[in-house]
Tab-separated table of C-alpha atoms in Angstrom:
chain	number	residue	atom	x	y	z
A	8	MET	CA	-1.219	39.437	29.795
A	9	LYS	CA	2.092	38.804	28.053
A	10	THR	CA	4.721	36.115	28.494
A	11	ARG	CA	8.230	37.520	28.674
A	12	TYR	CA	10.290	35.039	26.732
A	13	ALA	CA	13.861	34.757	27.980
A	14	LEU	CA	16.758	33.469	25.889
A	15	LEU	CA	18.788	30.659	27.439
A	16	ILE	CA	22.490	31.496	27.136
A	17	VAL	CA	24.953	28.644	27.630
A	18	SER	CA	28.606	29.623	28.126
A	19	LEU	CA	31.500	27.294	27.446
A	20	VAL	CA	33.963	26.849	30.318
A	21	LEU	CA	37.518	27.104	28.998
A	22	GLY	CA	40.186	25.128	30.885
A	23	CYS	CA	43.960	25.573	31.002
A	24	SER	CA	46.503	23.098	32.463
A	25	SER	CA	48.808	25.831	33.777
A	26	CYS	CA	46.081	27.756	35.652
A	27	THR	CA	46.370	28.338	39.389
A	28	ASP	CA	44.075	26.580	41.818
A	29	PHE	CA	41.603	29.445	42.132
A	30	LEU	CA	41.273	29.602	38.336
A	31	ASP	CA	40.523	25.876	38.288
A	32	GLU	CA	37.512	26.357	40.559
A	33	SER	CA	34.059	26.081	39.013
A	34	ASN	CA	32.476	29.434	38.255
A	35	PRO	CA	28.765	29.221	39.134
A	36	SER	CA	27.930	31.808	36.461
A	37	ASN	CA	29.335	29.634	33.655
A	38	PHE	CA	26.576	27.379	32.392
A	39	THR	CA	26.945	24.214	30.356
A	40	GLN	CA	24.379	21.710	29.163
A	41	GLN	CA	25.397	19.437	32.029
A	42	ASN	CA	25.230	21.895	34.944
A	43	TYR	CA	22.440	24.267	33.931
A	44	PHE	CA	19.331	22.120	34.160
A	45	ARG	CA	18.837	21.913	37.930
A	46	THR	CA	15.570	23.719	38.790
A	47	ALA	CA	12.039	24.353	37.565
A	48	GLU	CA	13.138	27.895	36.649
A	49	HIS	CA	15.781	26.433	34.352
A	50	ALA	CA	13.155	24.266	32.693
A	51	ARG	CA	10.905	27.258	32.083
A	52	SER	CA	13.753	29.398	30.757
A	53	VAL	CA	14.797	26.902	28.077
A	54	VAL	CA	11.190	26.449	26.944
A	55	ASN	CA	10.710	30.220	26.819
A	56	SER	CA	13.790	30.492	24.612
A	57	ILE	CA	12.041	28.348	21.972
A	58	TYR	CA	9.154	30.809	21.760
A	59	GLN	CA	11.584	33.683	21.267
A	60	ASP	CA	12.721	32.277	17.927
A	61	LEU	CA	9.251	32.681	16.463
A	62	ARG	CA	10.187	36.346	16.005
A	63	TYR	CA	11.984	36.304	12.666
A	64	SER	CA	14.071	39.064	11.126
A	65	ALA	CA	16.423	39.221	8.146
A	66	ASN	CA	19.788	40.896	7.577
A	67	GLY	CA	19.880	43.721	5.051
A	68	ASP	CA	16.103	43.720	4.732
A	69	TYR	CA	14.139	46.807	3.703
A	70	GLY	CA	10.410	47.088	4.205
A	71	GLY	CA	9.725	43.422	4.774
A	72	ASN	CA	9.916	40.437	7.098
A	73	PRO	CA	10.630	36.723	6.540
A	74	TYR	CA	6.984	36.000	7.348
A	75	PHE	CA	6.135	37.746	4.063
A	76	MET	CA	8.142	35.191	2.072
A	77	THR	CA	5.354	32.781	1.220
A	78	ASP	CA	2.800	35.524	0.586
A	79	PHE	CA	4.915	36.878	-2.257
A	80	GLN	CA	4.928	33.470	-3.938
A	81	THR	CA	1.124	33.411	-4.157
A	82	GLY	CA	0.782	36.004	-6.926
A	83	LEU	CA	-1.650	38.012	-4.780
A	84	ALA	CA	0.672	40.884	-3.930
A	85	GLY	CA	2.624	43.644	-5.582
A	86	THR	CA	5.123	46.024	-4.015
A	87	LYS	CA	6.353	49.579	-4.337
A	88	VAL	CA	9.616	48.812	-2.544
A	89	SER	CA	12.039	48.122	-5.351
A	90	GLN	CA	14.950	48.057	-2.883
A	91	ASN	CA	13.819	44.782	-1.338
A	92	VAL	CA	15.612	42.139	-3.369
A	93	ASN	CA	14.283	39.337	-1.133
A	94	ILE	CA	10.684	40.204	-1.995
A	95	ASN	CA	11.127	41.045	-5.650
A	96	ASN	CA	13.080	37.906	-6.530
A	97	ILE	CA	10.305	35.785	-5.013
A	98	ARG	CA	7.325	37.560	-6.581
A	99	LEU	CA	9.034	37.714	-9.988
A	100	VAL	CA	9.854	33.983	-9.743
A	101	VAL	CA	13.622	34.480	-10.068
A	102	ASN	CA	14.425	33.499	-6.497
A	103	ASN	CA	17.813	32.025	-5.532
A	104	SER	CA	19.553	30.480	-2.541
A	105	ASP	CA	21.022	33.810	-1.400
A	106	ASN	CA	17.592	35.066	-0.338
A	107	GLU	CA	17.788	36.336	3.228
A	108	TYR	CA	14.233	35.231	3.979
A	109	SER	CA	15.031	31.563	3.331
A	110	LYS	CA	18.127	31.994	5.471
A	111	SER	CA	16.078	33.467	8.319
A	112	TRP	CA	13.484	30.700	8.230
A	113	TRP	CA	16.266	28.106	8.287
A	114	ASN	CA	18.295	29.756	11.053
A	115	TYR	CA	15.457	30.661	13.400
A	116	THR	CA	13.679	27.322	13.106
A	117	TYR	CA	16.817	25.268	13.682
A	118	ARG	CA	17.811	27.462	16.620
A	119	ALA	CA	14.364	26.872	18.111
A	120	ILE	CA	14.738	23.151	17.454
A	121	ALA	CA	18.147	23.170	19.177
A	122	ASN	CA	16.616	24.659	22.327
A	123	ALA	CA	13.681	22.238	22.099
A	124	ASN	CA	16.181	19.364	21.961
A	125	LEU	CA	17.854	20.697	25.117
A	126	ALA	CA	14.494	20.900	26.858
A	127	ILE	CA	13.355	17.433	25.822
A	128	THR	CA	16.705	15.897	26.794
A	129	TYR	CA	17.322	17.557	30.165
A	130	ILE	CA	13.971	18.519	31.697
A	131	PRO	CA	13.082	14.881	32.557
A	132	GLY	CA	16.086	14.774	34.930
A	133	ILE	CA	15.106	17.905	36.873
A	134	GLU	CA	13.500	17.444	40.295
A	135	MET	CA	10.366	19.581	40.035
A	136	ASP	CA	6.588	19.425	40.253
A	137	ASN	CA	5.502	16.649	37.904
A	138	SER	CA	2.560	18.567	36.439
A	139	THR	CA	4.763	21.553	35.641
A	140	LYS	CA	7.363	19.230	34.115
A	141	LYS	CA	4.756	17.635	31.847
A	142	LYS	CA	3.568	21.059	30.700
A	143	CYS	CA	7.103	22.250	29.913
A	144	LEU	CA	7.798	19.072	27.955
A	145	GLY	CA	4.463	19.366	26.149
A	146	GLU	CA	5.353	22.868	24.991
A	147	ALA	CA	8.838	21.756	23.920
A	148	TYR	CA	7.541	18.783	21.911
A	149	PHE	CA	4.936	20.973	20.243
A	150	LEU	CA	7.402	23.724	19.367
A	151	ARG	CA	9.897	21.262	17.915
A	152	ALA	CA	7.128	19.755	15.786
A	153	TYR	CA	5.827	23.169	14.730
A	154	ASN	CA	9.262	24.283	13.552
A	155	TYR	CA	9.899	21.043	11.670
A	156	PHE	CA	6.455	21.354	10.061
A	157	ASN	CA	7.422	24.740	8.655
A	158	LEU	CA	10.845	23.510	7.548
A	159	VAL	CA	9.659	20.399	5.706
A	160	ARG	CA	6.954	22.315	3.852
A	161	LEU	CA	9.344	25.070	2.820
A	162	PHE	CA	12.470	23.074	2.010
A	163	GLY	CA	11.429	19.420	1.580
A	164	SER	CA	14.152	16.946	2.551
A	165	ILE	CA	15.950	18.443	5.563
A	166	PRO	CA	18.233	17.390	8.434
A	167	LEU	CA	16.250	15.818	11.277
A	168	VAL	CA	18.206	16.596	14.449
A	169	LEU	CA	16.622	15.332	17.681
A	170	VAL	CA	19.451	15.596	20.244
A	171	PRO	CA	21.590	18.443	21.587
A	172	VAL	CA	24.570	19.137	19.341
A	173	ASP	CA	28.016	20.514	20.116
A	174	ALA	CA	31.269	20.742	18.156
A	175	SER	CA	32.077	17.075	18.766
A	176	SER	CA	28.653	15.688	17.824
A	177	PRO	CA	28.238	13.447	14.763
A	178	GLU	CA	25.049	15.434	14.072
A	179	LEU	CA	27.067	18.614	13.506
A	180	TYR	CA	26.972	17.942	9.741
A	181	PRO	CA	23.749	15.968	9.416
A	182	GLN	CA	22.340	14.130	6.438
A	183	GLN	CA	18.956	15.059	5.019
A	184	ALA	CA	16.036	12.920	6.143
A	185	SER	CA	13.255	11.996	3.760
A	186	VAL	CA	10.098	14.102	3.798
A	187	GLU	CA	8.113	11.177	5.211
A	188	GLU	CA	10.622	10.635	8.028
A	189	VAL	CA	10.280	14.282	9.033
A	190	TYR	CA	6.484	14.092	9.018
A	191	ASN	CA	6.519	10.913	11.095
A	192	GLN	CA	8.643	12.674	13.703
A	193	ILE	CA	6.326	15.690	13.678
A	194	ILE	CA	3.351	13.429	14.405
A	195	SER	CA	5.290	11.634	17.146
A	196	ASP	CA	6.180	14.936	18.821
A	197	LEU	CA	2.630	16.273	18.600
A	198	LYS	CA	1.244	13.072	20.103
A	199	GLU	CA	3.724	13.448	22.973
A	200	ALA	CA	2.545	17.035	23.413
A	201	GLU	CA	-1.063	15.792	23.576
A	202	LYS	CA	-0.124	13.730	26.654
A	203	SER	CA	0.768	16.867	28.591
A	204	GLU	CA	-1.563	18.616	31.011
A	205	LEU	CA	-1.634	21.843	29.036
A	206	PRO	CA	-4.909	23.799	29.280
A	207	TRP	CA	-7.226	24.412	26.346
A	208	VAL	CA	-6.854	28.187	26.777
A	209	ASP	CA	-3.877	30.160	28.082
A	210	GLU	CA	-4.180	33.938	27.805
A	211	SER	CA	-0.448	34.358	28.494
A	212	GLY	CA	0.175	33.114	24.948
A	213	LYS	CA	1.736	29.742	25.688
A	214	VAL	CA	0.931	26.612	23.712
A	215	THR	CA	-2.449	25.090	24.564
A	216	MET	CA	-4.141	21.766	23.925
A	217	ALA	CA	-6.174	23.519	21.219
A	218	THR	CA	-2.958	24.685	19.554
A	219	ILE	CA	-1.528	21.169	19.561
A	220	LYS	CA	-4.624	19.484	18.138
A	221	SER	CA	-5.149	22.206	15.507
A	222	VAL	CA	-1.596	21.898	14.199
A	223	LEU	CA	-1.909	18.111	14.229
A	224	ALA	CA	-5.042	18.509	12.077
A	225	ASN	CA	-3.032	20.686	9.687
A	226	VAL	CA	-0.218	18.124	9.545
A	227	TYR	CA	-2.644	15.320	8.680
A	228	LEU	CA	-4.349	17.539	6.084
A	229	THR	CA	-0.988	18.307	4.487
A	230	MET	CA	0.107	14.668	4.499
A	231	ALA	CA	-3.162	13.702	2.807
A	232	GLY	CA	-2.199	15.971	-0.101
A	233	TYR	CA	1.119	16.578	-1.814
A	234	PRO	CA	3.870	15.486	-1.741
A	235	LEU	CA	3.009	12.378	0.322
A	236	GLU	CA	-0.551	11.850	-1.006
A	237	LYS	CA	-1.739	9.768	1.955
A	238	GLY	CA	-5.333	10.338	0.911
A	239	LYS	CA	-8.623	9.565	2.657
A	240	GLU	CA	-7.226	8.033	5.849
A	241	TYR	CA	-5.282	11.191	6.622
A	242	TYR	CA	-8.154	13.471	5.628
A	243	SER	CA	-10.215	11.560	8.177
A	244	LEU	CA	-7.517	12.013	10.831
A	245	ALA	CA	-7.385	15.737	10.046
A	246	ALA	CA	-11.149	16.088	10.348
A	247	SER	CA	-11.162	14.203	13.659
A	248	LYS	CA	-8.494	16.434	15.239
A	249	ALA	CA	-10.088	19.665	14.023
A	250	LYS	CA	-13.447	18.444	15.351
A	251	GLU	CA	-11.946	17.944	18.815
A	252	VAL	CA	-11.077	21.643	18.899
A	253	ILE	CA	-14.477	22.667	17.561
A	254	ASP	CA	-16.413	20.440	19.977
A	255	ASN	CA	-14.390	21.615	22.983
A	256	GLY	CA	-16.003	25.032	22.576
A	257	SER	CA	-13.162	27.078	24.064
A	258	TYR	CA	-12.745	29.145	20.896
A	259	LYS	CA	-15.158	30.951	18.591
A	260	LEU	CA	-15.105	33.454	15.756
A	261	PHE	CA	-14.986	37.096	16.739
A	262	SER	CA	-18.202	38.914	15.904
A	263	SER	CA	-16.175	41.840	14.588
A	264	TYR	CA	-13.105	41.754	12.322
A	265	GLY	CA	-11.801	44.639	14.419
A	266	ASP	CA	-11.106	42.176	17.224
A	267	LEU	CA	-8.452	40.535	15.028
A	268	HIS	CA	-6.234	43.537	15.825
A	269	ASN	CA	-7.637	44.437	19.229
A	270	ILE	CA	-4.937	44.056	21.889
A	271	GLU	CA	-7.598	43.272	24.490
A	272	MET	CA	-8.607	40.151	22.520
A	273	GLU	CA	-5.189	38.561	22.101
A	274	ASN	CA	-4.609	34.881	22.991
A	275	LYS	CA	-8.318	34.136	23.300
A	276	GLY	CA	-11.568	34.101	21.358
A	277	GLU	CA	-10.412	33.353	17.832
A	278	HIS	CA	-6.662	33.473	18.454
A	279	LEU	CA	-5.213	30.011	19.115
A	280	PHE	CA	-1.515	30.820	18.733
A	281	MET	CA	0.311	34.127	18.345
A	282	ILE	CA	3.790	35.622	18.420
A	283	GLN	CA	3.898	37.685	21.601
A	284	TYR	CA	4.932	41.335	21.686
A	285	GLN	CA	4.979	43.939	24.434
A	286	SER	CA	5.812	47.620	24.088
A	287	GLY	CA	8.917	48.477	26.108
A	288	ILE	CA	10.117	44.858	26.074
A	289	VAL	CA	9.875	43.447	22.556
A	290	GLU	CA	7.795	45.657	20.267
A	291	SER	CA	6.103	44.392	17.143
A	292	PRO	CA	8.020	45.272	13.954
A	293	PHE	CA	5.014	44.708	11.717
A	294	GLN	CA	3.227	48.055	11.889
A	295	SER	CA	5.595	50.092	9.716
A	296	LEU	CA	6.029	47.083	7.427
A	297	TYR	CA	2.328	47.013	6.516
A	298	LEU	CA	1.861	50.780	6.126
A	299	PRO	CA	1.473	52.223	2.614
A	300	TYR	CA	4.884	53.281	1.378
A	301	ASN	CA	5.716	56.861	2.470
A	302	MET	CA	2.122	58.129	2.616
A	303	ASP	CA	2.586	59.961	5.952
A	304	ILE	CA	-0.510	58.547	7.612
A	305	SER	CA	1.176	57.244	10.751
A	306	TYR	CA	3.035	58.377	13.841
A	307	TYR	CA	5.794	56.003	12.729
A	308	SER	CA	8.657	57.895	11.088
A	309	THR	CA	9.275	55.019	8.680
A	310	GLU	CA	6.516	53.785	6.409
A	311	THR	CA	8.256	51.080	4.448
A	312	GLY	CA	5.358	48.712	3.874
A	313	SER	CA	6.156	46.363	1.035
A	314	ILE	CA	2.826	44.598	0.436
A	315	VAL	CA	0.313	46.008	-2.025
A	316	VAL	CA	-2.772	43.832	-2.453
A	317	LEU	CA	-3.566	43.318	-6.128
A	318	ASP	CA	-6.908	44.657	-7.352
A	319	GLU	CA	-7.367	41.397	-9.237
A	320	PHE	CA	-7.362	39.487	-5.962
A	321	ILE	CA	-9.869	41.842	-4.330
A	322	ASN	CA	-12.115	41.305	-7.355
A	323	THR	CA	-12.293	37.554	-6.636
A	324	TYR	CA	-14.332	38.230	-3.474
A	325	GLU	CA	-18.092	37.961	-3.857
A	326	GLU	CA	-20.119	41.130	-4.134
A	327	GLY	CA	-21.088	42.352	-0.675
A	328	ASP	CA	-18.305	40.484	1.134
A	329	LYS	CA	-17.738	42.468	4.318
A	330	ARG	CA	-14.037	41.594	4.329
A	331	THR	CA	-13.457	43.914	1.355
A	332	GLU	CA	-15.227	46.875	2.930
A	333	GLU	CA	-12.976	49.802	3.827
A	334	GLY	CA	-11.211	49.239	7.136
A	335	GLU	CA	-12.078	45.552	7.524
A	336	PHE	CA	-9.376	43.315	5.991
A	337	TYR	CA	-8.045	46.047	3.689
A	338	TYR	CA	-8.009	49.813	3.333
A	339	THR	CA	-7.370	52.293	0.536
A	340	GLN	CA	-7.241	55.550	2.499
A	341	PHE	CA	-6.531	56.990	5.932
A	342	THR	CA	-6.167	60.329	7.659
A	343	SER	CA	-2.970	62.318	7.264
A	344	ASN	CA	-0.505	62.329	10.135
A	345	ALA	CA	-0.052	66.077	9.599
A	346	ASN	CA	-3.789	66.795	9.649
A	347	ARG	CA	-6.288	64.194	10.839
A	348	GLU	CA	-9.078	66.075	9.051
A	349	GLU	CA	-7.390	65.347	5.713
A	350	ILE	CA	-7.845	62.023	3.886
A	351	VAL	CA	-4.895	60.431	2.093
A	352	LYS	CA	-5.838	58.070	-0.729
A	353	PHE	CA	-3.331	55.327	-1.516
A	354	GLY	CA	-4.395	54.370	-5.020
A	355	ALA	CA	-4.207	50.692	-4.020
A	356	TYR	CA	-5.379	48.203	-1.398
A	357	HIS	CA	-3.276	47.641	1.696
A	358	ILE	CA	-3.667	45.247	4.628
A	359	PHE	CA	-5.684	46.454	7.617
A	360	LYS	CA	-5.983	43.111	9.465
A	361	PHE	CA	-2.964	43.877	11.644
A	362	PHE	CA	-3.420	47.638	12.092
A	363	ASP	CA	-2.612	48.887	15.612
A	364	MET	CA	-4.608	52.095	15.942
A	365	ASP	CA	-2.907	53.389	19.086
A	366	ALA	CA	0.613	52.720	17.802
A	367	ASN	CA	-0.085	54.388	14.459
A	368	LEU	CA	-1.912	57.420	15.866
A	369	ASN	CA	-0.060	58.007	19.120
A	370	THR	CA	2.977	56.006	20.192
A	371	ALA	CA	4.820	54.317	17.300
A	372	LYS	CA	5.280	51.425	19.740
A	373	SER	CA	3.142	48.364	19.173
A	374	SER	CA	2.266	45.543	21.554
A	375	LEU	CA	0.056	43.881	18.949
A	376	ASN	CA	0.699	40.154	18.657
A	377	TYR	CA	1.130	38.499	15.254
A	378	PRO	CA	-1.357	35.663	14.549
A	379	LEU	CA	-0.038	32.228	13.638
A	380	LEU	CA	-3.267	30.243	14.029
A	381	ARG	CA	-6.916	31.316	14.106
A	382	TYR	CA	-10.119	29.419	14.813
A	383	ALA	CA	-11.392	30.314	11.326
A	384	ASP	CA	-8.534	28.206	9.953
A	385	VAL	CA	-9.634	25.243	12.083
A	386	LEU	CA	-13.222	25.507	10.838
A	387	LEU	CA	-12.081	25.523	7.226
A	388	MET	CA	-9.623	22.673	7.780
A	389	TYR	CA	-12.441	20.552	9.167
A	390	ALA	CA	-14.777	21.388	6.280
A	391	GLU	CA	-12.159	20.494	3.666
A	392	ALA	CA	-10.966	17.329	5.399
A	393	GLN	CA	-14.445	15.910	6.091
A	394	ASN	CA	-15.514	16.430	2.481
A	395	GLU	CA	-12.415	14.624	1.204
A	396	ALA	CA	-12.665	11.787	3.729
A	397	ASP	CA	-16.356	11.011	3.210
A	398	GLY	CA	-16.837	11.906	-0.446
A	399	SER	CA	-19.394	14.656	0.126
A	400	PRO	CA	-19.893	17.529	2.565
A	401	SER	CA	-21.718	16.786	5.825
A	402	ALA	CA	-24.028	19.125	7.698
A	403	ASP	CA	-21.143	19.864	10.097
A	404	ALA	CA	-18.838	20.752	7.193
A	405	TYR	CA	-21.417	23.156	5.805
A	406	SER	CA	-21.871	24.654	9.270
A	407	CYS	CA	-18.135	25.294	9.623
A	408	VAL	CA	-17.605	27.033	6.302
A	409	ASN	CA	-20.875	28.921	6.619
A	410	GLN	CA	-19.881	30.363	9.999
A	411	VAL	CA	-16.947	32.020	8.222
A	412	ARG	CA	-19.114	33.159	5.309
A	413	GLN	CA	-21.985	34.477	7.411
A	414	ARG	CA	-19.633	36.702	9.397
A	415	ALA	CA	-18.678	38.165	6.009
A	416	ASN	CA	-22.386	38.822	5.283
A	417	LEU	CA	-22.446	36.113	2.619
A	418	LYS	CA	-25.084	33.528	1.917
A	419	GLY	CA	-24.407	30.066	3.280
A	420	LEU	CA	-23.337	27.282	0.929
A	421	SER	CA	-25.670	24.375	0.221
A	422	GLY	CA	-26.348	21.575	-2.252
A	423	LEU	CA	-22.801	21.302	-3.610
A	424	SER	CA	-21.039	18.279	-5.037
A	425	GLN	CA	-17.783	17.115	-3.489
A	426	ASP	CA	-15.703	18.992	-6.071
A	427	GLU	CA	-17.828	22.154	-5.876
A	428	PHE	CA	-17.560	22.155	-2.092
A	429	ARG	CA	-13.813	21.459	-2.257
A	430	GLN	CA	-13.195	24.490	-4.465
A	431	ALA	CA	-15.553	26.673	-2.422
A	432	VAL	CA	-13.579	25.891	0.748
A	433	TRP	CA	-10.256	26.497	-1.010
A	434	LYS	CA	-11.511	29.878	-2.157
A	435	GLU	CA	-12.827	30.673	1.313
A	436	ARG	CA	-9.348	30.016	2.681
A	437	TYR	CA	-7.904	32.506	0.197
A	438	HIS	CA	-10.411	35.156	1.240
A	439	GLU	CA	-10.364	34.568	4.989
A	440	LEU	CA	-6.685	33.729	5.580
A	441	SER	CA	-5.103	36.044	3.016
A	442	PHE	CA	-1.678	37.433	3.971
A	443	GLU	CA	-1.449	35.285	7.095
A	444	ASN	CA	1.289	32.993	5.781
A	445	LYS	CA	-1.231	30.271	4.866
A	446	ILE	CA	-2.117	30.449	1.167
A	447	TRP	CA	1.181	29.296	-0.364
A	448	PHE	CA	1.186	26.264	1.925
A	449	ASP	CA	-2.317	25.473	0.610
A	450	MET	CA	-1.092	25.906	-2.954
A	451	ALA	CA	1.800	23.506	-2.375
A	452	ARG	CA	-0.264	20.761	-0.692
A	453	THR	CA	-3.134	20.914	-3.222
A	454	ARG	CA	-1.004	21.754	-6.271
A	455	LYS	CA	-3.774	24.220	-7.203
A	456	VAL	CA	-3.758	28.018	-7.544
A	457	LEU	CA	-6.678	30.437	-7.762
A	458	ASN	CA	-6.722	32.086	-11.169
A	459	LEU	CA	-7.525	35.716	-10.393
A	460	THR	CA	-8.995	36.279	-13.846
A	461	THR	CA	-11.272	33.266	-14.206
A	462	GLY	CA	-11.968	32.578	-10.526
A	463	LYS	CA	-11.204	28.908	-11.179
A	464	PHE	CA	-8.315	26.802	-9.903
A	465	ASP	CA	-5.313	26.143	-12.157
A	466	ASN	CA	-2.623	23.522	-11.758
A	467	TYR	CA	0.260	24.914	-9.710
A	468	VAL	CA	2.960	24.098	-12.260
A	469	GLY	CA	2.478	26.384	-15.226
A	470	HIS	CA	0.116	28.818	-13.481
A	471	LYS	CA	0.789	32.352	-14.690
A	472	PHE	CA	0.500	35.289	-12.329
A	473	THR	CA	-1.522	38.258	-13.573
A	474	TYR	CA	1.649	40.358	-13.734
A	475	GLY	CA	3.490	37.892	-15.974
A	476	PRO	CA	5.720	35.247	-14.336
A	477	ALA	CA	4.729	31.576	-14.305
A	478	LEU	CA	5.297	28.968	-11.614
A	479	SER	CA	7.461	25.963	-12.392
A	480	GLU	CA	8.048	22.767	-10.435
A	481	ARG	CA	11.009	24.298	-8.612
A	482	GLU	CA	8.661	26.796	-6.871
A	483	LEU	CA	7.064	23.906	-4.987
A	484	LEU	CA	9.964	24.385	-2.545
A	485	PHE	CA	12.200	27.241	-1.480
A	486	PRO	CA	15.998	27.069	-1.853
A	487	ILE	CA	18.179	25.837	0.981
A	488	PRO	CA	20.393	28.812	1.911
A	489	THR	CA	23.745	29.030	0.129
A	490	ASN	CA	25.786	29.140	3.331
A	491	GLU	CA	24.165	25.916	4.567
A	492	ILE	CA	25.061	24.110	1.341
A	493	LYS	CA	28.649	25.389	1.581
A	494	ASN	CA	29.030	24.544	5.269
A	495	ASN	CA	27.563	21.043	5.111
A	496	LYS	CA	28.699	18.845	2.228
A	497	ASN	CA	25.937	16.358	3.140
A	498	LEU	CA	23.220	18.729	1.959
A	499	LYS	CA	21.817	18.629	-1.561
A	500	GLN	CA	20.187	21.771	-2.980
A	501	ASN	CA	16.575	21.622	-4.111
A	502	ASP	CA	16.133	21.161	-7.853
A	503	GLY	CA	16.309	24.281	-9.974
A	504	TYR	CA	18.237	26.481	-7.515
């Protein structure tokens, strides 16, 4: 099942003093903030519009997507697409504020926040079933928090806009709030979302109680680390929230990695939150973007995949790790589109996690959802947070990380010190959540980076990628887009950009 997310379109009604009487009459097709929110259908439409802005794109892009932005600042990926300036400036650590990916993150998240503000402001005044109203508001509060969580981690001090804005609003050119103020609002919104009557599982792809509590666990985990350094109390809060999801039992790891890209298994099992796609309505753009560059292995006419997984990263996996076997998380060869009896070898590792077999072999139209949150992430968040909160890993923490390892045919961890367990979980996150828009956020909150040569963790600032460039303090944040700095004199650019 798929949710068809509609975009709420609000038209401005233009008045004129010299108009005739019939032109002065209200046109029922012209919607404003004041006259639109009348029915339960209106409430649902504005909430659906927030989901729509999870589907990012970038102007002038070639072979990439804004969701790739953080993955190219991990040092785990190369590319054969020299035309993509957005990607190459990031991976070569020469990024600037003209990057279209930063612009897309900023624009899409604030547009989603604007629609969330409309929902939160106007839905309470609609006469409708109270349970449905609470669910709509729960989704809106969650989605506002989720978007602010991404923004504050990417850009640091940002405008915190919580009301609908028009051309006359004082918030039209907002000041930047402190990082802590933004996080406090995120927690407030997520706690409001927890009060809703949302179910633990919703196979249509809407926000669930498990989604809310899992993201709240991630927020607490992030606040415990950098830049706020809240420490043990927040690690304990993170562990508690993750444990609620685990103990509920509604989600579990897939037995097969193939189910990660099985359309029949979307929005359930291991998938807690996904971007929704449906062939013929809104098709996934990701298939051609992950394909090896111009290898002619797919029914897609364009194979502009920009991500090449570095051999050095693959070599950090333990011997026998199932995730590195051909056709599990990665692949190095596939059949030729011209002749399926012929094998095409790529000469490099590429990502197979998101491979839609039917789209690539038959239709060139993909309904495959894009994962934003998996149960494996929740297990690893709990393991890390409990170890930090209590000073040593518990039996439950070992159980969580070992579930992830045992699926990969690896021996379970045991008998580790707090620091040994900490680094083992960090490394497990690299190996399990690679290229899912997670690892850079981990790097930023821990200020640690996996050294692909030594297998140890280096300090973030000064870490040198295997292909040459080194991270500096400025790469702890991304640049606020140039046009935002020019349009709003109240904004200050992040240091170094």
